[in-house]
Coordinates of C-alpha atoms in Angstrom, one line a residue:
M1 CA -93.6 59.3 -306.3
F2 CA -91.5 56.5 -304.8
D3 CA -89.2 56.1 -301.8
N4 CA -85.6 56.5 -303.0
A5 CA -84.7 53.4 -301.1
A6 CA -87.2 51.4 -303.1
L7 CA -85.8 48.6 -305.2
C8 CA -86.6 50.5 -308.3
D9 CA -83.1 51.2 -309.4
G10 CA -82.1 47.6 -310.1
Q11 CA -80.5 47.0 -306.7
V12 CA -81.0 43.8 -304.9
S13 CA -81.2 44.1 -301.1
G14 CA -77.8 42.9 -299.8
E15 CA -75.9 44.4 -302.7
A16 CA -73.5 47.3 -302.3
G17 CA -75.5 50.5 -302.1
T18 CA -78.3 49.3 -299.9
K19 CA -78.2 51.5 -296.8
E20 CA -80.1 49.7 -294.1
V21 CA -80.3 45.9 -294.0
M22 CA -81.3 43.8 -291.0
Q23 CA -78.8 41.3 -289.6
V24 CA -79.6 37.8 -290.6
P25 CA -77.7 34.6 -289.8
K26 CA -75.1 33.8 -292.5
K27 CA -75.3 30.1 -292.0
Q28 CA -78.0 28.7 -294.2
K29 CA -80.5 26.7 -292.2
E30 CA -83.1 24.2 -293.4
V31 CA -86.4 25.8 -294.2
I32 CA -89.5 23.7 -294.3
V33 CA -92.2 25.2 -296.6
T34 CA -95.7 24.3 -295.5
R35 CA -98.2 23.4 -298.2
K36 CA -101.8 24.2 -297.5
A37 CA -104.4 25.7 -299.7
P38 CA -102.1 28.0 -301.6
I39 CA -102.1 31.8 -301.2
L40 CA -102.4 33.3 -304.7
P41 CA -99.7 35.6 -306.0
D42 CA -100.4 39.3 -306.4
Q43 CA -102.8 40.1 -309.3
W44 CA -100.1 42.0 -311.2
V45 CA -97.5 39.2 -311.1
P46 CA -96.7 38.4 -314.8
D47 CA -98.9 35.6 -316.1
D48 CA -96.0 33.2 -316.8
V49 CA -95.1 33.4 -313.1
K50 CA -98.6 33.8 -311.6
Y51 CA -99.9 30.5 -312.9
S52 CA -96.8 28.5 -312.1
H53 CA -96.0 29.8 -308.6
H54 CA -97.6 30.3 -305.2
V55 CA -96.8 32.3 -302.1
I56 CA -94.9 30.3 -299.6
E57 CA -95.5 29.9 -295.9
M58 CA -93.8 28.3 -292.9
G59 CA -96.2 27.1 -290.3
N60 CA -98.6 30.0 -289.9
T61 CA -96.3 32.6 -291.5
V62 CA -97.3 33.7 -295.0
Y63 CA -94.5 35.5 -296.8
D64 CA -96.7 38.2 -298.2
A65 CA -96.6 41.8 -297.0
M66 CA -98.6 44.8 -298.0
L67 CA -97.0 48.1 -296.9
T68 CA -98.5 51.6 -297.2
Q69 CA -97.6 55.2 -296.4
T70 CA -99.7 58.3 -296.9
H71 CA -98.3 61.8 -296.2
I72 CA -100.8 64.6 -296.7
M73 CA -98.2 67.4 -296.7
N74 CA -96.0 65.6 -299.3
N75 CA -99.0 64.6 -301.4
T76 CA -97.9 61.0 -301.4
N77 CA -100.1 57.9 -301.1
D78 CA -97.8 54.9 -301.8
F79 CA -97.8 51.2 -301.4
Y80 CA -95.2 48.4 -301.5
V81 CA -96.0 44.7 -302.0
I82 CA -93.5 41.9 -301.2
Q83 CA -94.1 38.2 -301.8
V84 CA -91.9 35.1 -301.8
L85 CA -93.0 32.9 -304.6
K86 CA -92.3 29.2 -305.1
A87 CA -92.6 27.3 -308.3
N88 CA -95.4 24.8 -308.1
H89 CA -93.4 21.8 -309.4
A90 CA -89.8 22.8 -308.6
S91 CA -87.5 24.0 -305.8
S92 CA -87.2 27.5 -307.3
Y93 CA -88.0 30.7 -305.5
M94 CA -88.5 34.3 -306.4
V95 CA -89.0 37.5 -304.5
Y96 CA -91.7 39.7 -306.0
N97 CA -91.8 43.5 -305.5
R98 CA -94.4 46.0 -306.6
W99 CA -94.6 49.6 -305.6
G100 CA -96.4 52.8 -306.7
T101 CA -99.3 55.1 -305.9
V102 CA -102.4 53.6 -304.3
G103 CA -105.0 52.9 -307.0
E104 CA -102.4 52.4 -309.8
P105 CA -100.6 49.1 -310.8
G106 CA -97.2 50.7 -310.2
E107 CA -93.8 49.1 -311.0
I108 CA -92.7 45.5 -310.7
K109 CA -89.4 43.8 -309.9
L110 CA -88.8 40.0 -309.7
V111 CA -85.6 39.0 -307.9
G112 CA -84.4 35.4 -308.5
P113 CA -84.6 32.6 -309.1
H114 CA -83.2 31.5 -305.8
S115 CA -82.3 27.8 -305.3
S116 CA -83.5 27.7 -301.7
A117 CA -86.4 29.1 -299.6
F118 CA -83.9 30.4 -297.1
M119 CA -82.3 32.7 -299.6
A120 CA -85.6 34.0 -300.8
I121 CA -87.0 34.5 -297.2
Q122 CA -83.7 36.3 -296.3
E123 CA -84.3 38.7 -299.2
F124 CA -87.9 39.2 -298.2
E125 CA -87.0 40.0 -294.6
E126 CA -84.3 42.5 -295.6
I127 CA -86.7 44.4 -297.8
F128 CA -89.4 44.4 -295.1
Y129 CA -86.9 45.9 -292.6
M130 CA -85.6 48.5 -295.1
K131 CA -89.1 49.7 -295.8
T132 CA -90.6 49.6 -292.3
K133 CA -87.6 49.7 -289.8
N134 CA -89.3 46.7 -288.2
H135 CA -88.1 43.1 -288.1
W136 CA -90.4 40.7 -289.8
S137 CA -90.1 38.2 -286.9
D138 CA -91.4 40.9 -284.6
R139 CA -94.2 42.2 -286.9
K140 CA -96.9 41.5 -284.4
N141 CA -95.4 44.3 -282.3
F142 CA -95.2 46.6 -285.3
V143 CA -94.2 50.2 -284.7
S144 CA -94.8 52.9 -287.3
Y145 CA -91.9 55.2 -288.0
P146 CA -91.9 58.6 -289.9
K147 CA -91.0 58.3 -293.6
S148 CA -91.3 54.5 -293.4
Y149 CA -94.0 52.2 -294.6
T150 CA -96.7 50.7 -292.3
W151 CA -97.5 47.0 -292.5
L152 CA -101.1 46.1 -293.0
E153 CA -101.9 42.9 -291.1
M154 CA -104.0 40.4 -293.2
N155 CA -106.2 37.5 -292.3
Y156 CA -105.6 34.6 -294.7
L157 CA -108.9 32.7 -294.8
R158 CA -108.8 29.1 -296.1
K159 CA -111.2 26.3 -296.6
D160 CA -108.9 24.0 -294.7
Q161 CA -108.4 26.2 -291.6
G162 CA -110.1 25.6 -288.3
Q163 CA -113.5 24.2 -288.9
L164 CA -116.4 26.3 -287.8
S165 CA -118.7 24.9 -285.1
L166 CA -121.4 24.4 -287.8
P167 CA -120.1 22.4 -290.8
C168 CA -120.9 24.0 -294.1
A169 CA -122.0 20.7 -295.5
V170 CA -125.4 21.3 -293.8
K171 CA -128.3 19.7 -295.5
G172 CA -131.5 21.6 -295.0
T173 CA -134.2 23.5 -296.7
F174 CA -135.6 26.9 -296.4
G175 CA -137.9 28.9 -298.7
P176 CA -136.7 30.6 -301.8
R177 CA -137.5 34.0 -300.4
V178 CA -135.2 33.6 -297.5
E179 CA -132.6 32.1 -299.7
K180 CA -132.8 35.1 -302.1
F181 CA -132.4 37.5 -299.1
M182 CA -129.4 35.6 -297.9
S183 CA -127.8 35.8 -301.3
L184 CA -128.2 39.6 -301.1
I185 CA -126.6 40.1 -297.7
C186 CA -123.8 37.5 -298.3
N187 CA -122.8 39.0 -301.6
F188 CA -119.1 40.0 -301.5
S189 CA -119.3 41.7 -304.9
M190 CA -121.9 44.1 -303.4
M191 CA -119.7 44.7 -300.4
K192 CA -116.6 45.5 -302.6
Q193 CA -118.6 47.8 -304.8
Q194 CA -120.1 49.8 -301.9
M195 CA -116.8 50.2 -300.2
T196 CA -115.0 51.1 -303.4
N197 CA -117.5 53.8 -304.1
I198 CA -116.8 55.5 -300.8
G199 CA -113.1 55.6 -301.5
Y200 CA -111.8 52.4 -299.9
D201 CA -109.1 50.5 -301.8
V202 CA -110.2 46.8 -301.9
E203 CA -107.1 45.9 -303.8
K204 CA -104.6 47.0 -301.2
L205 CA -106.5 45.6 -298.3
P206 CA -109.0 43.0 -299.6
L207 CA -112.2 42.8 -297.6
Q208 CA -111.7 39.1 -297.0
N209 CA -108.3 39.8 -295.5
L210 CA -109.4 42.4 -292.9
S211 CA -108.2 41.9 -289.4
K212 CA -109.5 43.1 -286.1
S213 CA -106.2 44.8 -285.3
T214 CA -106.6 46.9 -288.5
I215 CA -110.1 48.0 -287.4
S216 CA -108.9 48.7 -283.9
K217 CA -106.0 50.9 -285.2
A218 CA -108.3 52.8 -287.5
Y219 CA -110.6 53.6 -284.6
D220 CA -107.6 54.7 -282.4
V221 CA -106.5 57.2 -285.0
L222 CA -110.1 58.5 -285.5
T223 CA -110.3 59.0 -281.8
L224 CA -107.2 61.2 -281.9
I225 CA -108.7 63.2 -284.8
A226 CA -112.0 63.7 -282.9
E227 CA -110.0 65.2 -280.0
V228 CA -108.2 67.6 -282.4
I229 CA -111.0 68.8 -284.6
G230 CA -111.9 72.4 -283.7
E231 CA -108.5 73.2 -282.2
S232 CA -107.2 74.9 -285.4
N233 CA -104.2 72.5 -285.4
R234 CA -104.1 71.9 -289.2
V235 CA -100.6 70.3 -289.2
L236 CA -101.6 67.7 -286.6
L237 CA -104.9 66.9 -288.5
E238 CA -102.9 66.4 -291.7
E239 CA -100.5 64.1 -289.9
L240 CA -103.3 62.0 -288.3
S241 CA -105.3 61.9 -291.5
G242 CA -102.3 60.5 -293.2
E243 CA -102.0 57.8 -290.5
F244 CA -105.7 56.9 -291.1
Y245 CA -105.3 56.6 -294.8
T246 CA -102.1 54.5 -294.3
I247 CA -104.1 52.0 -292.2
I248 CA -107.3 52.1 -294.3
P249 CA -106.0 52.6 -297.9
H250 CA -108.0 55.0 -300.1
V251 CA -107.8 55.8 -303.8
F252 CA -107.5 59.6 -304.4
G253 CA -106.5 59.6 -308.1
E254 CA -104.8 62.8 -309.2
K255 CA -106.4 64.9 -306.6
M256 CA -104.4 66.8 -304.0
L257 CA -104.4 64.9 -300.7
R258 CA -105.1 68.1 -298.7
Q259 CA -108.7 67.9 -300.0
F260 CA -109.1 64.8 -297.9
V261 CA -107.9 65.9 -294.5
I262 CA -110.4 64.8 -291.9
D263 CA -111.0 68.2 -290.5
T264 CA -114.8 68.4 -289.9
H265 CA -117.2 66.4 -287.8
Q266 CA -119.0 65.4 -291.0
K267 CA -115.9 64.0 -292.6
L268 CA -115.1 62.2 -289.3
R269 CA -118.6 60.7 -289.1
S270 CA -118.2 59.5 -292.7
K271 CA -114.9 57.7 -291.9
L272 CA -116.4 56.2 -288.7
E273 CA -119.3 54.8 -290.7
M274 CA -116.8 53.3 -293.2
V275 CA -114.8 51.6 -290.4
E276 CA -118.0 50.4 -288.8
S277 CA -118.9 48.7 -292.1
L278 CA -115.4 47.3 -292.4
G279 CA -115.8 45.8 -288.9
E280 CA -119.1 44.2 -289.9
I281 CA -117.5 42.8 -293.1
E282 CA -114.5 41.4 -291.0
H283 CA -117.1 39.5 -288.9
A284 CA -118.9 38.4 -292.0
T285 CA -115.7 36.8 -293.5
K286 CA -115.3 34.7 -290.3
L287 CA -118.9 33.4 -290.7
L288 CA -118.5 32.6 -294.4
R289 CA -114.8 31.5 -294.7
N290 CA -115.4 27.7 -294.7
C291 CA -118.6 27.5 -296.6
A292 CA -118.1 25.3 -299.6
G293 CA -120.2 22.7 -301.4
P294 CA -123.4 22.8 -303.4
Q295 CA -124.8 26.3 -303.5
E296 CA -128.0 25.5 -301.7
D297 CA -126.2 23.8 -298.9
V298 CA -123.8 26.7 -298.5
M299 CA -126.6 29.2 -298.4
F300 CA -128.5 27.2 -295.8
A301 CA -125.3 26.9 -293.7
Q302 CA -124.8 30.6 -293.8
Y303 CA -128.4 31.1 -292.7
K304 CA -128.0 28.8 -289.7
L305 CA -124.8 30.7 -288.7
L306 CA -126.9 33.8 -288.2
R307 CA -128.8 32.1 -285.4
C308 CA -131.7 34.2 -286.4
A309 CA -134.9 32.7 -287.8
L310 CA -136.5 34.6 -290.7
A311 CA -140.1 34.0 -291.8
P312 CA -141.7 35.8 -294.8
V313 CA -144.8 37.9 -294.1
E314 CA -147.4 37.5 -296.8
A315 CA -148.5 40.7 -298.6
T316 CA -152.2 39.8 -298.1
T317 CA -152.0 39.8 -294.3
E318 CA -153.0 42.7 -291.9
E319 CA -149.4 42.5 -290.5
F320 CA -147.9 43.3 -293.9
Q321 CA -150.4 46.1 -294.6
M322 CA -149.9 47.7 -291.2
I323 CA -146.1 47.9 -291.8
E324 CA -146.7 49.2 -295.4
K325 CA -148.9 51.9 -294.0
Y326 CA -146.3 52.8 -291.4
M327 CA -143.6 53.1 -294.1
T328 CA -145.8 55.0 -296.6
N329 CA -147.1 57.6 -294.0
T330 CA -143.7 58.3 -292.7
A331 CA -141.8 58.5 -296.0
R332 CA -142.5 62.0 -297.1
H333 CA -139.3 62.5 -299.1
T334 CA -138.5 58.9 -300.1
T335 CA -140.1 56.8 -302.8
A336 CA -139.9 53.1 -302.0
K337 CA -141.7 49.9 -302.4
I338 CA -141.6 46.9 -300.1
V339 CA -140.0 43.9 -301.6
E340 CA -140.1 41.6 -298.6
I341 CA -141.0 41.6 -294.9
F342 CA -139.6 38.9 -292.7
K343 CA -140.5 38.2 -289.1
V344 CA -137.3 38.0 -287.1
S345 CA -136.5 35.8 -284.0
K346 CA -133.0 36.3 -282.9
E347 CA -131.5 33.6 -280.6
G348 CA -131.3 34.9 -277.0
E349 CA -133.1 38.2 -277.6
N350 CA -136.4 37.2 -276.1
D351 CA -134.7 36.0 -272.9
R352 CA -132.8 39.3 -272.5
F353 CA -135.9 41.3 -273.3
K354 CA -138.1 39.5 -270.7
K355 CA -137.5 42.1 -267.9
Y356 CA -138.8 44.8 -270.3
A357 CA -141.6 42.9 -272.0
R358 CA -144.3 44.3 -269.7
K359 CA -142.9 47.8 -269.4
K360 CA -145.1 50.6 -270.6
N361 CA -144.3 52.5 -273.8
R362 CA -142.9 49.8 -276.0
M363 CA -142.7 51.1 -279.6
L364 CA -142.1 49.5 -283.0
L365 CA -139.3 51.8 -284.4
W366 CA -137.1 51.9 -287.5
H367 CA -133.4 51.3 -287.7
G368 CA -131.5 51.5 -291.1
S369 CA -128.0 50.5 -292.0
R370 CA -125.8 50.0 -295.1
L371 CA -126.2 46.8 -297.1
T372 CA -122.7 45.7 -296.2
N373 CA -123.6 45.6 -292.5
W374 CA -126.6 43.2 -292.4
L375 CA -124.7 39.9 -292.1
G376 CA -123.0 41.3 -289.0
I377 CA -126.1 42.8 -287.5
L378 CA -128.3 39.7 -287.9
S379 CA -125.6 37.4 -286.6
Q380 CA -124.6 39.6 -283.6
G381 CA -127.6 41.7 -283.0
L382 CA -127.7 45.5 -282.6
R383 CA -124.8 46.6 -280.5
I384 CA -123.9 49.9 -278.8
A385 CA -120.6 51.2 -280.1
P386 CA -117.7 50.3 -277.8
K387 CA -115.9 53.0 -275.8
Q388 CA -112.9 53.0 -278.1
V389 CA -115.1 54.3 -280.9
P390 CA -115.3 58.2 -280.9
L391 CA -118.7 59.7 -280.8
S392 CA -119.4 61.8 -283.8
G393 CA -123.0 62.3 -284.9
A394 CA -124.2 60.5 -281.8
S395 CA -125.8 63.7 -280.5
F396 CA -127.3 62.0 -277.4
G397 CA -124.5 59.8 -276.3
R398 CA -123.4 56.2 -276.7
G399 CA -126.6 54.2 -277.4
L400 CA -128.9 52.6 -279.9
Y401 CA -130.8 55.1 -282.1
F402 CA -134.2 54.6 -283.6
A403 CA -136.8 56.6 -285.4
D404 CA -140.6 56.8 -286.0
M405 CA -140.1 58.2 -289.5
F406 CA -139.0 56.0 -292.3
D407 CA -137.4 59.0 -293.9
K408 CA -135.0 59.4 -291.0
S409 CA -133.8 55.7 -290.8
V410 CA -133.6 55.2 -294.6
S411 CA -130.9 57.8 -294.8
Y412 CA -128.6 55.4 -293.0
C413 CA -129.0 52.8 -295.8
F414 CA -126.6 55.0 -297.9
R415 CA -128.5 53.9 -301.0
N416 CA -126.3 56.1 -303.3
S417 CA -123.0 54.7 -302.0
G418 CA -122.5 52.1 -304.7
G419 CA -123.4 48.5 -305.5
D420 CA -127.1 48.0 -305.7
H421 CA -128.4 51.6 -305.5
S422 CA -132.0 50.5 -305.5
T423 CA -132.1 48.1 -302.5
G424 CA -132.4 49.0 -298.9
I425 CA -132.8 47.0 -295.7
L426 CA -134.3 48.3 -292.4
L427 CA -135.2 46.8 -289.1
L428 CA -138.4 47.3 -287.2
C429 CA -137.5 46.8 -283.5
E430 CA -139.6 46.6 -280.4
V431 CA -138.0 49.1 -278.2
A432 CA -138.8 49.4 -274.4
L433 CA -138.8 53.1 -273.9
G434 CA -140.5 53.4 -270.5
D435 CA -140.4 56.9 -269.1
M436 CA -138.5 59.1 -271.5
L437 CA -136.2 62.0 -271.0
E438 CA -137.4 64.5 -273.6
L439 CA -134.9 66.8 -275.2
S440 CA -135.2 69.4 -277.9
G441 CA -131.5 69.7 -278.7
A442 CA -128.3 67.7 -278.6
Q443 CA -127.0 66.6 -275.2
R444 CA -124.4 63.9 -274.7
I445 CA -126.1 61.6 -272.2
Q446 CA -123.7 59.5 -270.0
H447 CA -126.3 58.6 -267.3
L448 CA -130.0 58.8 -267.4
P449 CA -131.8 60.6 -264.5
P450 CA -133.5 58.2 -262.0
G451 CA -136.6 56.7 -263.3
K452 CA -135.9 57.4 -267.0
L453 CA -135.3 54.5 -269.3
S454 CA -134.6 56.3 -272.6
V455 CA -134.3 59.6 -274.4
K456 CA -136.7 61.1 -276.9
A457 CA -135.2 63.8 -279.1
L458 CA -138.2 65.9 -280.1
G459 CA -138.4 66.5 -283.9
R460 CA -140.5 69.0 -285.9
T461 CA -142.0 66.4 -288.1
A462 CA -143.7 63.2 -286.6
P463 CA -146.5 60.7 -287.1
S464 CA -149.9 62.1 -286.2
E465 CA -151.5 58.9 -285.0
Y466 CA -150.6 55.7 -283.1
Q467 CA -151.9 52.1 -283.2
V468 CA -151.7 49.8 -280.2
L469 CA -151.3 46.0 -280.9
K470 CA -152.8 43.3 -278.7
D471 CA -149.4 42.8 -277.0
G472 CA -149.3 46.5 -276.1
V473 CA -146.7 47.5 -278.7
I474 CA -147.3 51.0 -280.1
I475 CA -146.9 51.6 -283.8
P476 CA -146.8 55.2 -285.1
T477 CA -148.8 54.6 -288.3
G478 CA -150.4 58.1 -288.7
K479 CA -149.4 60.5 -291.5
A480 CA -146.5 62.7 -290.7
V481 CA -147.2 66.3 -289.8
T482 CA -144.9 69.2 -289.2
D483 CA -145.1 71.6 -286.3
T484 CA -144.9 74.9 -288.1
S485 CA -144.4 76.8 -284.9
R486 CA -140.9 75.3 -284.6
T487 CA -138.5 76.5 -287.2
M488 CA -135.3 75.4 -285.5
G489 CA -134.1 72.1 -283.9
I490 CA -134.3 68.5 -284.8
M491 CA -136.2 67.5 -288.0
H492 CA -137.4 64.1 -286.9
N493 CA -138.0 62.3 -283.5
E494 CA -135.2 60.1 -282.4
Y495 CA -135.4 57.5 -279.6
I496 CA -132.3 56.4 -277.8
V497 CA -131.7 53.5 -275.4
Y498 CA -128.5 52.8 -273.6
N499 CA -129.0 49.1 -272.8
E500 CA -129.0 46.5 -275.6
D501 CA -131.5 44.4 -273.6
Q502 CA -134.2 47.0 -274.2
V503 CA -134.4 46.0 -277.9
R504 CA -135.6 43.0 -279.8
M505 CA -135.8 42.7 -283.6
R506 CA -139.3 42.1 -284.9
Y507 CA -139.2 42.6 -288.7
I508 CA -136.7 43.0 -291.5
V509 CA -138.1 45.2 -294.3
Q510 CA -136.4 45.0 -297.7
V511 CA -137.3 47.9 -300.0
D512 CA -136.8 48.9 -303.6
F513 CA -136.2 52.6 -304.2
K514 CA -136.9 52.3 -307.9
G515 CA -140.1 50.5 -307.4
R516 CA -142.4 53.5 -307.7

């Protein structure tokens, strides 16, 4: 299903019959095309053009636009691609158009050749305006209009763009176990597979091209959806869901789009988790964008960029066996085997944690997350969701959540969401809990009562025994037991702190779910 104004009827923008065309100067001016590391043509460009042309740019402007529009009520989920292509070895230009349903190749039209960049750019800008009702020159202030396409802002990452503070030609050594772990969390193929399997379209908005503005816009729409859920306003939910899927493209196949309206808190939570992962990936691309050279040097450079020291824990040590016992005794419904344990020392965390280091009730607790997120977590630390992110599933307010049951935290690894189904990564963090506010049911906490440092949500199943280390840290290593007198309420204990300084990462635990 295509927009009737699309260039699918053989018309060239500017010809008779084109209804809305932006005004452009008639006098041809000199256009200087900048040559940097070339932006590649769209994957569906015919081979004879793809390998002989590149996308042009002027200064920092890349003449490449991905447009989308999703309308739930009309059951349309469409895209439109526009690129200006220049011959690699000649002054010949073409305007490439591709349009169709998200998830399908669609239809293609090449307009040209043009003898000048000016003519091709004029063509590009006219099409952009016709599709979006926005001027290309003012795209940074883009406004979405009904029945028009939305422009997806891209980051174009190059090897020759602004050097990172740490050159990637770093010579250094680290053990093969850390290197193998780094290759896991830096694996873009894994990230693509995991996001694809939860519906995200990595073709329309490639992970390496994600921008902060896209993430921010997605959160804004989800915030509006959170405010409407439960108000029985189906029409508005369909409209807002369409806006979300326009910003974050999804592949729906032949299914009716009304099945995908974000109309429950569970669906909202799922989309929030997706956008959170996309945010972590956006940060990861910034870390990795300039890393080039021999593989071992690149991997070491990526490791240094984490500013997080990792040291393998040997399986023969008491330390390893204590953590293994903790996992085994609190994994009642999960079969897993430890692959690696690393001690973690995150730059700056010890200094921030100092004021809590002698507080009573410091516990070693689990925190799980999707594989796609770990490069971001280890480089930035655990962070409380910003205020712009709607709360859905955060039953006790905006904080950092931990568990004393492996079963609870491992569910956040989303091990069935694609990519390497068998691998999971969890943190064991030292969490300064102090005096806890104990709750038996959900309660959105905005401010803790005086004297309280954290919240403990009381679960029905919990470890039966605790071990205290020499430094005073408490580890719940006993076997899990269920309070049979409680038939309602929370399944597992949850611990929530509302200050990031109360947490320091102590161990990374990599597990294999097929290992037993």
